[in-house]
JSON list of C-alpha atoms in Angstrom, two decimals:
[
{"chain": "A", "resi": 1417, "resn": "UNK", "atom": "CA", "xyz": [0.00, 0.00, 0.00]},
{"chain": "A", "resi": 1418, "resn": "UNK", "atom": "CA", "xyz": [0.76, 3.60, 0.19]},
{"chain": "A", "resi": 1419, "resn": "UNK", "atom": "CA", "xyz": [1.26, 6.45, 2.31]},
{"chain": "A", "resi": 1420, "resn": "UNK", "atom": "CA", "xyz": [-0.33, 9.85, 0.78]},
{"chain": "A", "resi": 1421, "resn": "UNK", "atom": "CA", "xyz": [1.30, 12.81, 2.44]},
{"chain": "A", "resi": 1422, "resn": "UNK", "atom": "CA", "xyz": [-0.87, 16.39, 1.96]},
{"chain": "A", "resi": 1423, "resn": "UNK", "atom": "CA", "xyz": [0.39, 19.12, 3.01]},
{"chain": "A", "resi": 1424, "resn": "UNK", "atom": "CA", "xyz": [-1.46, 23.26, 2.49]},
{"chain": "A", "resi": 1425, "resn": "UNK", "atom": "CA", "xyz": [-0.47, 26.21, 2.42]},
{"chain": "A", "resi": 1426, "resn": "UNK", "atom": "CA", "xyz": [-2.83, 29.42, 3.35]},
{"chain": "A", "resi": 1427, "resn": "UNK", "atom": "CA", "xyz": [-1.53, 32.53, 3.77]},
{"chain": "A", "resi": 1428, "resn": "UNK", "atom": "CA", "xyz": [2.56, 33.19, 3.75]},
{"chain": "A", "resi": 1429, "resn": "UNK", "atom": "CA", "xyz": [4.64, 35.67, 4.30]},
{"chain": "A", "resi": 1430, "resn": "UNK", "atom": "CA", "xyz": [7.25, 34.07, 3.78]},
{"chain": "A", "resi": 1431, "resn": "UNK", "atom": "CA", "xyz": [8.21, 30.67, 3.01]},
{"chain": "A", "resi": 1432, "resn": "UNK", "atom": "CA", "xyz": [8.24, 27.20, 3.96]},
{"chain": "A", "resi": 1433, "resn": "UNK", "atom": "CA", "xyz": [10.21, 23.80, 2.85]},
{"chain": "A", "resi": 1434, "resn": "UNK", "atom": "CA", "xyz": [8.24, 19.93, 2.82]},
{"chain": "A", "resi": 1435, "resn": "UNK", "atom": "CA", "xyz": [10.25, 17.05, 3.86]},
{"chain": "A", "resi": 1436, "resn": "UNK", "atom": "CA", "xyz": [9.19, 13.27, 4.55]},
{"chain": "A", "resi": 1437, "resn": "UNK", "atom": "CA", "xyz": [10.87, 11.66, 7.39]},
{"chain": "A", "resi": 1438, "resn": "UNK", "atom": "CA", "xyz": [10.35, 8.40, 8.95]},
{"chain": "A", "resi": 1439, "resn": "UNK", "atom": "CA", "xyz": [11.97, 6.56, 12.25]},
{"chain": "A", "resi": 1440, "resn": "UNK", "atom": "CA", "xyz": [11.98, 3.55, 14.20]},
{"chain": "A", "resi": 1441, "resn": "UNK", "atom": "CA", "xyz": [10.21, 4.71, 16.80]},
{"chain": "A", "resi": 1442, "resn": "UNK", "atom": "CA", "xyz": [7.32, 7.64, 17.70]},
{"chain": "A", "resi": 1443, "resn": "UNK", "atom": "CA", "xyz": [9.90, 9.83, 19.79]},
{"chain": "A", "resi": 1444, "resn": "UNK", "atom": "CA", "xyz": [12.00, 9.51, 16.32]},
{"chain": "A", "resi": 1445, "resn": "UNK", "atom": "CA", "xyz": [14.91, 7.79, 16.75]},
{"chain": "A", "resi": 1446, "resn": "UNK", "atom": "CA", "xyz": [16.85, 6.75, 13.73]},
{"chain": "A", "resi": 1447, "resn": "UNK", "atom": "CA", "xyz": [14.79, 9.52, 11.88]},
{"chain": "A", "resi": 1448, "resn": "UNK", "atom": "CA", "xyz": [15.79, 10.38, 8.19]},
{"chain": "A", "resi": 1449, "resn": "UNK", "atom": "CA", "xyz": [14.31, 11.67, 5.24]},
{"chain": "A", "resi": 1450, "resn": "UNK", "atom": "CA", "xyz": [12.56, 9.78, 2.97]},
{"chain": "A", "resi": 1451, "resn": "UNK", "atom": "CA", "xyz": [12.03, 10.68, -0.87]},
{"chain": "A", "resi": 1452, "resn": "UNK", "atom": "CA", "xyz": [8.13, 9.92, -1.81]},
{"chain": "A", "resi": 1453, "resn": "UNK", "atom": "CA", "xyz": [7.60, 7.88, -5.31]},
{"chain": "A", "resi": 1454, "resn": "UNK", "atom": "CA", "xyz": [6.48, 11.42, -7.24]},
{"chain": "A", "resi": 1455, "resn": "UNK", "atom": "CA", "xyz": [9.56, 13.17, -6.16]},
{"chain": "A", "resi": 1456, "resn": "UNK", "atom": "CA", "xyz": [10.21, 16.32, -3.28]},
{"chain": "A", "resi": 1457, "resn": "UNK", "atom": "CA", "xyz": [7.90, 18.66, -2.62]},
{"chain": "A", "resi": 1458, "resn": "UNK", "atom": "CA", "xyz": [7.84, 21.96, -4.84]},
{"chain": "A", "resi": 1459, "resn": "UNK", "atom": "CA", "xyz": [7.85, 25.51, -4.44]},
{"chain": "A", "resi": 1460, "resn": "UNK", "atom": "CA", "xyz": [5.05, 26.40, -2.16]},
{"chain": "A", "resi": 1461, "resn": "UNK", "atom": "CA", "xyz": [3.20, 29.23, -3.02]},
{"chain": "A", "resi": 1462, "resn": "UNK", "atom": "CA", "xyz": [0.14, 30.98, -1.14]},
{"chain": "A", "resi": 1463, "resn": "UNK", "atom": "CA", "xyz": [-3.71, 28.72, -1.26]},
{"chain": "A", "resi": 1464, "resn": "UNK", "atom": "CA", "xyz": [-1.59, 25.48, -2.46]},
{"chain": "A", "resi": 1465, "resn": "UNK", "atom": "CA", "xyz": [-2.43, 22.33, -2.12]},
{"chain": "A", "resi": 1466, "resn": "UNK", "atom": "CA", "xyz": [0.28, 19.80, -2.47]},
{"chain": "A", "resi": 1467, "resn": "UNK", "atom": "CA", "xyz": [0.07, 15.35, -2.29]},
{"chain": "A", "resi": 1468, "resn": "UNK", "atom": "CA", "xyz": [3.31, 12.94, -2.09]},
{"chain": "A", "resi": 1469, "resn": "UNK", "atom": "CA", "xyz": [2.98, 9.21, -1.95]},
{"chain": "A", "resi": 1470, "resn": "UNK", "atom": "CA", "xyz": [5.78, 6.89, -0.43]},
{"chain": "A", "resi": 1471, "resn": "UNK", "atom": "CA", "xyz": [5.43, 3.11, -0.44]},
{"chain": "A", "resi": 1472, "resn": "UNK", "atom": "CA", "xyz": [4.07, 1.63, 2.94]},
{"chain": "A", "resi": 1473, "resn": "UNK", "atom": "CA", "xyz": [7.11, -1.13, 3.09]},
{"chain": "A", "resi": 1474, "resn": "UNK", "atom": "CA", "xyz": [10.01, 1.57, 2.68]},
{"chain": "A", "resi": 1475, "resn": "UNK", "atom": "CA", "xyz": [9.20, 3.32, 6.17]},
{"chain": "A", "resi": 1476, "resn": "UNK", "atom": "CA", "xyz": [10.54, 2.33, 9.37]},
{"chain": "A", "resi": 1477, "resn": "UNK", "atom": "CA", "xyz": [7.46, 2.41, 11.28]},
{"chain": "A", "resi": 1478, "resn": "UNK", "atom": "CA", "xyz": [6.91, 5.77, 12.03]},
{"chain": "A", "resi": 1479, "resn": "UNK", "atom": "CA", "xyz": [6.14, 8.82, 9.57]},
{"chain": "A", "resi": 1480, "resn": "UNK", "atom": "CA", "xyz": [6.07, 12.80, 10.39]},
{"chain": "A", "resi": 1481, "resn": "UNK", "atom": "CA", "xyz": [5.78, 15.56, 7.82]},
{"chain": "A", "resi": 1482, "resn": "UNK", "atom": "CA", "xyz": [8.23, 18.53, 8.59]},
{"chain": "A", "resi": 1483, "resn": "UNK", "atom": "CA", "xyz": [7.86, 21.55, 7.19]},
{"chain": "A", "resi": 1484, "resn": "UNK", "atom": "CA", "xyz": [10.93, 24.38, 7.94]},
{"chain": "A", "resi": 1485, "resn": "UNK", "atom": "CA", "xyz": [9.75, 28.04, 8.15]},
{"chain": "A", "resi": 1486, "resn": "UNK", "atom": "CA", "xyz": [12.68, 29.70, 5.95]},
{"chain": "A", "resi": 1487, "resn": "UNK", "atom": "CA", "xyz": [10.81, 32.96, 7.31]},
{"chain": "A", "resi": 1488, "resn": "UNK", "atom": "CA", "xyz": [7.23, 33.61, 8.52]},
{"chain": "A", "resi": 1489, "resn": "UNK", "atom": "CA", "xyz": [4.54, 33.76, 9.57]},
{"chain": "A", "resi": 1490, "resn": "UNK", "atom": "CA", "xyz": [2.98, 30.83, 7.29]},
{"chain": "A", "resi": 1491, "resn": "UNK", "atom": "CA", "xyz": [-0.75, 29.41, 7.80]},
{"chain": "A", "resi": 1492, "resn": "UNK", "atom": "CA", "xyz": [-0.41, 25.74, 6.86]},
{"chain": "A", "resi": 1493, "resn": "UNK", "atom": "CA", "xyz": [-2.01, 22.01, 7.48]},
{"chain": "A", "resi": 1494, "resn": "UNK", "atom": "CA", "xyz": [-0.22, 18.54, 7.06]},
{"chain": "A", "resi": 1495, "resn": "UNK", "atom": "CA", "xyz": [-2.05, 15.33, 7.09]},
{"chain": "A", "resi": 1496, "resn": "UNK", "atom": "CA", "xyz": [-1.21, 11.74, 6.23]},
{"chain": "A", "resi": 1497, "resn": "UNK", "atom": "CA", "xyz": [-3.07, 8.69, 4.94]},
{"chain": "A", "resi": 1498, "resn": "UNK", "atom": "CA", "xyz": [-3.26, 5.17, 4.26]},
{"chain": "A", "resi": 1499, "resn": "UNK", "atom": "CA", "xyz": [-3.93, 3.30, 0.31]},
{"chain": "A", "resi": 1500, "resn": "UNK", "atom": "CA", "xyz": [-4.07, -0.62, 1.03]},
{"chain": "A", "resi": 1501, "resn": "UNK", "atom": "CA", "xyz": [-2.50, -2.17, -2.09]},
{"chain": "A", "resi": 1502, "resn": "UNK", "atom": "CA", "xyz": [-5.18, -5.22, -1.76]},
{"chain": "A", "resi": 1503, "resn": "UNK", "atom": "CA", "xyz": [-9.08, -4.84, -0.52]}
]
């Protein structure tokens, strides 16, 4: 299955930078970035809406979605989900 990431962006003033990252474990040890299947995230832009997908059976476990404020403030939402591969 697959992991959709979704992350959206309201109002900025000034930027912000999507990364992946999974770990072994929810206080994130071992954490490291992951690349999703479609590629990093782009250039985000104000009222954007932007989806990754990374294969279930490449993460260690645990998943988080980090986004780093280059500057701010930025209004913005991150939410993950779950595609089984058989139903």
């Amino acid at each position: 299955g697959d992991l959709m990431f979704v992350v959206e962006a309201g109002a900025i003033t000034g930027g912000i930078v999507w990364t992946v990252e999974h770990a072994s474990d929810g206080s994130g040890t071992g954490a490291a970035a992951i690349t999703p299947n479609d590629g990093a995230f782009g250039a985000v832009s104000a009222n954007t809406v932007q989806k990754r997908c990374v294969k279930a059976d490449a993460v260690a476990g645990w998943v988080r979605c980090v986004g780093t404020i280059t500057t701010g403030p930025v209004l913005v939402a991150a939410s993950v989900s779950y595609h089984a591969k058989y139903i």
